[in-house]
mmCIF file of C-alpha atoms in Angstrom:
data_model
loop_
_atom_site.group_PDB
_atom_site.id
_atom_site.type_symbol
_atom_site.label_atom_id
_atom_site.label_comp_id
_atom_site.label_asym_id
_atom_site.label_seq_id
_atom_site.Cartn_x
_atom_site.Cartn_y
_atom_site.Cartn_z
ATOM 1 C CA UNK A 1 0.000 0.000 0.000
ATOM 2 C CA UNK A 2 1.411 3.396 -1.007
ATOM 3 C CA UNK A 3 0.645 6.884 0.232
ATOM 4 C CA UNK A 4 -1.189 7.561 -3.026
ATOM 5 C CA UNK A 5 -3.525 4.636 -2.311
ATOM 6 C CA UNK A 6 -4.288 6.070 1.142
ATOM 7 C CA UNK A 7 -4.863 9.559 -0.305
ATOM 8 C CA UNK A 8 -7.273 8.249 -2.958
ATOM 9 C CA UNK A 9 -9.198 6.277 -0.348
ATOM 10 C CA UNK A 10 -9.551 9.262 1.973
ATOM 11 C CA UNK A 11 -10.581 11.464 -0.912
ATOM 12 C CA UNK A 12 -13.275 9.019 -1.985
ATOM 13 C CA UNK A 13 -14.607 8.792 1.569
ATOM 14 C CA UNK A 14 -14.445 12.471 2.589
ATOM 15 C CA UNK A 15 -14.467 14.625 -0.565
ATOM 16 C CA UNK A 16 -15.699 12.217 -3.182
ATOM 17 C CA UNK A 17 -14.385 11.169 -6.572
ATOM 18 C CA UNK A 18 -16.090 12.422 -9.769
ATOM 19 C CA UNK A 19 -17.359 9.465 -11.811
ATOM 20 C CA UNK A 20 -19.477 11.262 -14.374
ATOM 21 C CA UNK A 21 -21.870 14.102 -15.129
ATOM 22 C CA UNK A 22 -25.614 14.490 -15.164
ATOM 23 C CA UNK A 23 -27.353 16.948 -17.468
ATOM 24 C CA UNK A 24 -30.119 18.959 -15.852
ATOM 25 C CA UNK A 25 -31.649 21.286 -18.373
ATOM 26 C CA UNK A 26 -28.773 23.310 -19.850
ATOM 27 C CA UNK A 27 -26.364 22.588 -16.972
ATOM 28 C CA UNK A 28 -23.980 19.703 -16.231
ATOM 29 C CA UNK A 29 -23.881 18.438 -12.647
ATOM 30 C CA UNK A 30 -20.918 16.354 -11.428
ATOM 31 C CA UNK A 31 -21.654 12.911 -10.031
ATOM 32 C CA UNK A 32 -19.455 12.188 -6.992
ATOM 33 C CA UNK A 33 -18.762 8.821 -5.436
ATOM 34 C CA UNK A 34 -18.114 9.105 -1.702
ATOM 35 C CA UNK A 35 -19.016 7.494 1.561
ATOM 36 C CA UNK A 36 -22.276 8.192 3.378
ATOM 37 C CA UNK A 37 -22.546 11.069 5.841
ATOM 38 C CA UNK A 38 -22.470 8.722 8.850
ATOM 39 C CA UNK A 39 -19.175 7.260 7.662
ATOM 40 C CA UNK A 40 -17.610 10.684 7.144
ATOM 41 C CA UNK A 41 -18.742 12.119 10.492
ATOM 42 C CA UNK A 42 -17.234 9.484 12.800
ATOM 43 C CA UNK A 43 -13.498 8.925 13.130
ATOM 44 C CA UNK A 44 -13.978 5.199 13.723
ATOM 45 C CA UNK A 45 -15.749 4.827 10.388
ATOM 46 C CA UNK A 46 -12.935 6.633 8.599
ATOM 47 C CA UNK A 47 -10.405 4.308 10.212
ATOM 48 C CA UNK A 48 -12.374 1.331 8.923
ATOM 49 C CA UNK A 49 -12.259 2.500 5.304
ATOM 50 C CA UNK A 50 -10.841 -0.174 3.005
ATOM 51 C CA UNK A 51 -7.619 0.726 1.179
ATOM 52 C CA UNK A 52 -7.021 -1.319 -1.998
ATOM 53 C CA UNK A 53 -3.641 -3.034 -2.165
ATOM 54 C CA UNK A 54 -1.431 -3.956 -5.101
ATOM 55 C CA UNK A 55 -2.273 -7.641 -4.640
ATOM 56 C CA UNK A 56 -5.925 -7.046 -5.409
ATOM 57 C CA UNK A 57 -7.231 -7.156 -1.863
ATOM 58 C CA UNK A 58 -7.946 -4.386 0.631
ATOM 59 C CA UNK A 59 -6.953 -3.613 4.201
ATOM 60 C CA UNK A 60 -8.473 -1.253 6.799
ATOM 61 C CA UNK A 61 -6.992 2.219 6.938
ATOM 62 C CA UNK A 62 -6.194 1.943 10.645
ATOM 63 C CA UNK A 63 -3.636 -0.795 9.893
ATOM 64 C CA UNK A 64 -1.474 1.493 7.760
ATOM 65 C CA UNK A 65 -2.178 4.944 9.214
ATOM 66 C CA UNK A 66 -3.039 6.702 12.455
ATOM 67 C CA UNK A 67 -6.142 8.852 12.112
ATOM 68 C CA UNK A 68 -6.329 11.866 14.469
ATOM 69 C CA UNK A 69 -8.353 15.061 14.806
ATOM 70 C CA UNK A 70 -6.114 18.033 13.965
ATOM 71 C CA UNK A 71 -6.364 21.603 12.692
ATOM 72 C CA UNK A 72 -4.920 22.393 9.299
ATOM 73 C CA UNK A 73 -4.422 25.720 7.550
ATOM 74 C CA UNK A 74 -6.539 25.929 4.395
ATOM 75 C CA UNK A 75 -3.693 27.836 2.706
ATOM 76 C CA UNK A 76 0.008 27.256 3.326
ATOM 77 C CA UNK A 77 1.839 30.578 3.130
ATOM 78 C CA UNK A 78 5.502 30.645 2.203
ATOM 79 C CA UNK A 79 8.140 33.359 2.448
ATOM 80 C CA UNK A 80 11.459 32.798 0.695
ATOM 81 C CA UNK A 81 10.294 29.203 0.148
ATOM 82 C CA UNK A 82 9.881 28.647 3.913
ATOM 83 C CA UNK A 83 6.502 27.916 5.460
ATOM 84 C CA UNK A 84 5.406 30.984 7.417
ATOM 85 C CA UNK A 85 2.589 31.895 9.763
ATOM 86 C CA UNK A 86 1.698 35.562 10.160
ATOM 87 C CA UNK A 87 0.022 37.272 13.098
ATOM 88 C CA UNK A 88 -1.593 40.632 12.263
ATOM 89 C CA UNK A 89 -3.097 43.374 14.383
ATOM 90 C CA UNK A 90 -4.130 47.014 14.039
ATOM 91 C CA UNK A 91 -2.903 49.621 16.517
ATOM 92 C CA UNK A 92 -5.251 52.126 18.091
ATOM 93 C CA UNK A 93 -5.305 55.713 16.900
ATOM 94 C CA UNK A 94 -2.448 57.840 18.158
ATOM 95 C CA UNK A 95 -0.059 54.917 18.710
ATOM 96 C CA UNK A 96 2.918 54.285 16.455
ATOM 97 C CA UNK A 97 3.180 50.795 14.994
ATOM 98 C CA UNK A 98 6.953 51.020 15.442
ATOM 99 C CA UNK A 99 6.565 51.459 19.214
ATOM 100 C CA UNK A 100 4.284 48.438 19.428
ATOM 101 C CA UNK A 101 6.672 46.381 17.305
ATOM 102 C CA UNK A 102 9.674 47.300 19.459
ATOM 103 C CA UNK A 103 7.777 46.428 22.653
ATOM 104 C CA UNK A 104 6.752 43.062 21.226
ATOM 105 C CA UNK A 105 10.261 42.390 19.982
ATOM 106 C CA UNK A 106 11.581 42.772 23.531
ATOM 107 C CA UNK A 107 8.944 40.349 24.836
ATOM 108 C CA UNK A 108 9.844 37.818 22.139
ATOM 109 C CA UNK A 109 13.482 37.644 23.248
ATOM 110 C CA UNK A 110 12.925 34.733 25.647
ATOM 111 C CA UNK A 111 10.615 32.979 23.189
ATOM 112 C CA UNK A 112 13.258 33.104 20.453
ATOM 113 C CA UNK A 113 15.742 31.424 22.775
ATOM 114 C CA UNK A 114 13.348 28.496 23.326
ATOM 115 C CA UNK A 115 12.451 27.924 19.678
ATOM 116 C CA UNK A 116 13.673 24.621 18.185
ATOM 117 C CA UNK A 117 16.073 24.538 15.265
ATOM 118 C CA UNK A 118 14.516 25.632 12.003
ATOM 119 C CA UNK A 119 12.019 28.037 13.604
ATOM 120 C CA UNK A 120 12.424 31.805 13.921
ATOM 121 C CA UNK A 121 10.447 34.971 14.645
ATOM 122 C CA UNK A 122 10.784 37.827 12.176
ATOM 123 C CA UNK A 123 9.117 41.250 12.398
ATOM 124 C CA UNK A 124 6.801 42.154 9.550
ATOM 125 C CA UNK A 125 4.300 44.814 8.639
ATOM 126 C CA UNK A 126 5.442 48.409 9.011
ATOM 127 C CA UNK A 127 8.417 47.423 11.162
ATOM 128 C CA UNK A 128 9.676 44.916 8.616
ATOM 129 C CA UNK A 129 9.115 47.296 5.714
ATOM 130 C CA UNK A 130 10.995 50.057 7.541
ATOM 131 C CA UNK A 131 13.939 47.736 8.111
ATOM 132 C CA UNK A 132 14.080 46.826 4.423
ATOM 133 C CA UNK A 133 13.704 50.433 3.355
ATOM 134 C CA UNK A 134 16.512 51.553 5.669
ATOM 135 C CA UNK A 135 18.818 48.930 4.200
ATOM 136 C CA UNK A 136 18.061 50.141 0.673
ATOM 137 C CA UNK A 137 18.710 53.765 1.679
ATOM 138 C CA UNK A 138 22.010 52.867 3.335
ATOM 139 C CA UNK A 139 23.053 50.992 0.215
ATOM 140 C CA UNK A 140 22.557 54.131 -1.899
ATOM 141 C CA UNK A 141 24.060 56.520 0.646
ATOM 142 C CA UNK A 142 27.635 56.510 -0.769
ATOM 143 C CA UNK A 143 26.369 57.424 -4.233
ATOM 144 C CA UNK A 144 24.178 60.172 -2.790
ATOM 145 C CA UNK A 145 27.074 61.682 -0.815
ATOM 146 C CA UNK A 146 29.340 61.572 -3.849
ATOM 147 C CA UNK A 147 26.684 63.332 -5.937
ATOM 148 C CA UNK A 148 26.180 66.038 -3.295
ATOM 149 C CA UNK A 149 29.910 66.657 -3.018
ATOM 150 C CA UNK A 150 30.210 66.879 -6.792
ATOM 151 C CA UNK A 151 27.391 69.420 -7.068
ATOM 152 C CA UNK A 152 28.862 71.516 -4.250
ATOM 153 C CA UNK A 153 32.284 71.444 -5.877
ATOM 154 C CA UNK A 154 30.814 72.640 -9.158
ATOM 155 C CA UNK A 155 28.830 75.414 -7.486
ATOM 156 C CA UNK A 156 31.404 76.673 -4.963
ATOM 157 C CA UNK A 157 34.540 75.928 -7.035
ATOM 158 C CA UNK A 158 36.545 75.409 -3.867
ATOM 159 C CA UNK A 159 37.381 72.298 -1.869
ATOM 160 C CA UNK A 160 37.674 74.205 1.399
ATOM 161 C CA UNK A 161 34.292 75.914 1.025
ATOM 162 C CA UNK A 162 32.720 72.577 0.057
ATOM 163 C CA UNK A 163 33.894 70.953 3.266
ATOM 164 C CA UNK A 164 32.719 73.937 5.286
ATOM 165 C CA UNK A 165 29.234 73.448 3.842
ATOM 166 C CA UNK A 166 29.262 69.694 4.528
ATOM 167 C CA UNK A 167 30.357 70.221 8.142
ATOM 168 C CA UNK A 168 27.160 72.158 8.878
ATOM 169 C CA UNK A 169 24.844 69.269 7.864
ATOM 170 C CA UNK A 170 25.004 67.459 11.267
ATOM 171 C CA UNK A 171 23.875 70.597 13.122
ATOM 172 C CA UNK A 172 20.254 69.573 12.620
ATOM 173 C CA UNK A 173 20.628 66.381 14.659
ATOM 174 C CA UNK A 174 20.475 68.460 17.841
ATOM 175 C CA UNK A 175 17.097 69.914 16.953
ATOM 176 C CA UNK A 176 15.799 66.549 15.691
ATOM 177 C CA UNK A 177 16.570 64.876 19.016
ATOM 178 C CA UNK A 178 14.994 67.701 21.014
ATOM 179 C CA UNK A 179 11.817 67.796 18.899
ATOM 180 C CA UNK A 180 11.253 64.021 18.892
ATOM 181 C CA UNK A 181 11.858 63.740 22.633
ATOM 182 C CA UNK A 182 9.656 66.741 23.419
ATOM 183 C CA UNK A 183 6.681 65.420 21.435
ATOM 184 C CA UNK A 184 7.249 61.733 22.166
ATOM 185 C CA UNK A 185 7.767 60.659 18.550
ATOM 186 C CA UNK A 186 9.902 57.658 17.544
ATOM 187 C CA UNK A 187 12.942 57.897 15.306
ATOM 188 C CA UNK A 188 11.638 55.529 12.645
ATOM 189 C CA UNK A 189 11.937 55.328 8.895
ATOM 190 C CA UNK A 190 9.973 58.494 8.098
ATOM 191 C CA UNK A 191 11.896 60.453 10.743
ATOM 192 C CA UNK A 192 15.125 59.256 9.166
ATOM 193 C CA UNK A 193 13.883 60.469 5.774
ATOM 194 C CA UNK A 194 13.160 63.850 7.337
ATOM 195 C CA UNK A 195 16.656 63.975 8.830
ATOM 196 C CA UNK A 196 18.246 63.232 5.457
ATOM 197 C CA UNK A 197 16.154 65.942 3.789
ATOM 198 C CA UNK A 198 17.049 68.269 6.648
ATOM 199 C CA UNK A 199 20.746 67.926 5.856
ATOM 200 C CA UNK A 200 20.078 69.261 2.363
ATOM 201 C CA UNK A 201 18.102 72.217 3.714
ATOM 202 C CA UNK A 202 20.893 73.133 6.128
ATOM 203 C CA UNK A 203 23.572 72.919 3.455
ATOM 204 C CA UNK A 204 21.433 75.113 1.201
ATOM 205 C CA UNK A 205 21.434 77.872 3.828
ATOM 206 C CA UNK A 206 25.171 77.454 4.314
ATOM 207 C CA UNK A 207 25.815 77.717 0.566
ATOM 208 C CA UNK A 208 23.899 81.004 0.489
ATOM 209 C CA UNK A 209 26.036 82.441 3.291
ATOM 210 C CA UNK A 210 29.404 81.076 2.120
ATOM 211 C CA UNK A 211 28.840 82.202 -1.444
ATOM 212 C CA UNK A 212 27.900 85.697 -0.263
ATOM 213 C CA UNK A 213 31.144 85.876 1.723
ATOM 214 C CA UNK A 214 33.049 84.877 -1.405
ATOM 215 C CA UNK A 215 31.326 87.544 -3.485
ATOM 216 C CA UNK A 216 32.056 90.249 -0.914
ATOM 217 C CA UNK A 217 35.719 89.255 -0.714
ATOM 218 C CA UNK A 218 36.001 89.295 -4.505
ATOM 219 C CA UNK A 219 34.444 92.773 -4.428
ATOM 220 C CA UNK A 220 37.418 93.974 -2.347
ATOM 221 C CA UNK A 221 36.139 93.808 1.226
ATOM 222 C CA UNK A 222 38.589 92.597 3.894
ATOM 223 C CA UNK A 223 37.920 89.113 5.222
ATOM 224 C CA UNK A 224 36.460 90.185 8.573
ATOM 225 C CA UNK A 225 34.235 92.805 6.977
ATOM 226 C CA UNK A 226 33.076 90.312 4.324
ATOM 227 C CA UNK A 227 32.130 87.749 6.966
ATOM 228 C CA UNK A 228 30.284 90.302 9.114
ATOM 229 C CA UNK A 229 28.482 92.039 6.255
ATOM 230 C CA UNK A 230 27.484 88.765 4.562
ATOM 231 C CA UNK A 231 26.046 87.390 7.786
ATOM 232 C CA UNK A 232 23.983 90.521 8.377
ATOM 233 C CA UNK A 233 22.878 90.737 4.751
ATOM 234 C CA UNK A 234 21.829 87.079 4.459
ATOM 235 C CA UNK A 235 20.286 86.775 7.913
ATOM 236 C CA UNK A 236 16.776 87.742 6.801
ATOM 237 C CA UNK A 237 16.608 85.545 3.646
ATOM 238 C CA UNK A 238 17.917 82.508 5.513
ATOM 239 C CA UNK A 239 15.519 82.987 8.431
ATOM 240 C CA UNK A 240 12.519 83.582 6.169
ATOM 241 C CA UNK A 241 13.135 80.525 3.982
ATOM 242 C CA UNK A 242 13.655 78.357 7.063
ATOM 243 C CA UNK A 243 10.525 79.740 8.718
ATOM 244 C CA UNK A 244 8.526 79.005 5.561
ATOM 245 C CA UNK A 245 9.756 75.403 5.556
ATOM 246 C CA UNK A 246 8.930 74.993 9.251
ATOM 247 C CA UNK A 247 5.416 76.408 8.838
ATOM 248 C CA UNK A 248 4.807 74.130 5.840
ATOM 249 C CA UNK A 249 5.408 71.087 8.060
ATOM 250 C CA UNK A 250 2.728 72.002 10.610
ATOM 251 C CA UNK A 251 -0.187 70.267 8.780
ATOM 252 C CA UNK A 252 1.804 67.017 8.678
ATOM 253 C CA UNK A 253 2.244 66.928 12.456
ATOM 254 C CA UNK A 254 -1.315 65.578 12.870
ATOM 255 C CA UNK A 255 -0.538 62.572 10.660
ATOM 256 C CA UNK A 256 0.355 59.351 12.461
ATOM 257 C CA UNK A 257 2.556 58.262 9.548
ATOM 258 C CA UNK A 258 4.261 61.524 8.559
ATOM 259 C CA UNK A 259 4.189 63.228 11.955
ATOM 260 C CA UNK A 260 7.697 62.119 13.057
ATOM 261 C CA UNK A 261 9.170 63.396 9.794
ATOM 262 C CA UNK A 262 7.463 66.768 10.233
ATOM 263 C CA UNK A 263 8.688 67.150 13.821
ATOM 264 C CA UNK A 264 12.220 66.114 12.801
ATOM 265 C CA UNK A 265 12.371 68.718 10.032
ATOM 266 C CA UNK A 266 10.780 71.465 12.135
ATOM 267 C CA UNK A 267 12.983 70.986 15.187
ATOM 268 C CA UNK A 268 16.166 70.324 13.253
ATOM 269 C CA UNK A 269 15.742 73.229 10.844
ATOM 270 C CA UNK A 270 14.840 75.688 13.598
ATOM 271 C CA UNK A 271 17.888 74.860 15.720
ATOM 272 C CA UNK A 272 20.258 74.401 12.776
ATOM 273 C CA UNK A 273 19.341 77.751 11.229
ATOM 274 C CA UNK A 274 20.186 79.591 14.425
ATOM 275 C CA UNK A 275 23.428 77.637 14.796
ATOM 276 C CA UNK A 276 24.330 78.221 11.135
ATOM 277 C CA UNK A 277 24.201 81.993 11.580
ATOM 278 C CA UNK A 278 26.691 81.646 14.443
ATOM 279 C CA UNK A 279 28.704 78.615 13.382
ATOM 280 C CA UNK A 280 29.451 79.357 9.728
ATOM 281 C CA UNK A 281 31.100 82.776 10.280
ATOM 282 C CA UNK A 282 33.196 81.344 13.123
ATOM 283 C CA UNK A 283 34.093 78.301 11.028
ATOM 284 C CA UNK A 284 35.022 80.479 8.051
ATOM 285 C CA UNK A 285 37.294 82.661 10.159
ATOM 286 C CA UNK A 286 38.887 79.633 11.847
ATOM 287 C CA UNK A 287 39.357 77.861 8.524
ATOM 288 C CA UNK A 288 41.237 80.884 7.110
ATOM 289 C CA UNK A 289 43.065 81.345 10.438
ATOM 290 C CA UNK A 290 42.127 84.995 10.547
ATOM 291 C CA UNK A 291 43.699 86.904 13.427
ATOM 292 C CA UNK A 292 41.370 88.781 15.721
ATOM 293 C CA UNK A 293 41.244 92.349 14.389
ATOM 294 C CA UNK A 294 42.461 95.169 16.575
ATOM 295 C CA UNK A 295 39.603 97.571 17.144
ATOM 296 C CA UNK A 296 41.933 100.501 17.046
ATOM 297 C CA UNK A 297 44.111 99.358 14.166
ATOM 298 C CA UNK A 298 41.467 98.295 11.663
ATOM 299 C CA UNK A 299 41.054 94.940 10.074
ATOM 300 C CA UNK A 300 43.919 92.525 9.564
ATOM 301 C CA UNK A 301 44.620 91.161 6.093
ATOM 302 C CA UNK A 302 43.805 87.558 5.300
ATOM 303 C CA UNK A 303 44.899 84.858 2.914
ATOM 304 C CA UNK A 304 42.604 83.855 0.055
ATOM 305 C CA UNK A 305 40.499 80.730 0.251
#
C-alpha cells in the first residue's frame, strides 16, 4: 500500500471522486462517489475504510495509518520558500506601529531562545518594511554623498568651502533629538527620511552664506568685513526661507505616519538655522586662520580661500 492509495481512499470517503456528469436542463452536474454522511462524520468509520492493495485485496486504513483530529491551515503561506505563519493586528489611533513592534520584539526575546532549530520569529508589517527600506537607503548613501559633493564642488569651485558646507549638515541632529523627545515621537523610517532631507536644507542655507562671503571678498572687502556684512545681509533671507519650511510642516504633524518626519524637520531646521548663523562665520574665520582684528588698528589682512 502506497501513500497515493491512502490519499485516494480518503478522498473518496471524505471529498468524493467524480465518476461522471448528469445533465439537468442546460447545466452539467458532477456525479461524486463518496461514503455516506455517517461514515464521514465518525473517526472510527474513517479508520475502517478499506484501502485497496497492489495484490488485489484491501486492508483497513487503521492498519497502515493513524487517524487523528487536527487543525490544518486551508492555505500554506511561504516566504522565501519557507513555510510561514503571520500574526496581524491594528494599533489604536495615536499609537505608532513602530513602538508596538519594538515592545513586542523585547517580549519575544525569551521565546526566540526556546524555539527549536529551524524556527524563527521575524518582524513584519510596518516594522519589517521600515527595516528593508533603511537597508536600501544605506546601500545608496555613498552614491548620494558623492553626488552632493560633486554638485557643491561645481557650485562653490573650492574644496575648502565645500567641506565647510558639509560640516554644517550634522547641526540639525540636535534639533531633531529635542523635537522628537519633546513630542514623544519615535525615530523611525519616516523620521530618518526627514533627517536626510534636513541635511540638504541646512547645506542650502550654508551655501547662500558662504557664497555671499566669497562675493564680498572678490568685491574687495577685507575678510572680517566680508564675513560680518554677509552674515547681516543674508540673515533675513535665511531665516525667512527656514521659517517658511517649518510652517509648511505644521499640517503634517497631525498625521500618524508623517508626523515624526514633520517634527524632525521642524525641530532640526529651527535649531540648525540659528546655529548656522553663528557657526558658519566662526568656522570660516577659523578655517582661514584669521587673526582677531584690533579695534583701534582696523582689520587685519587675510589669505585667500
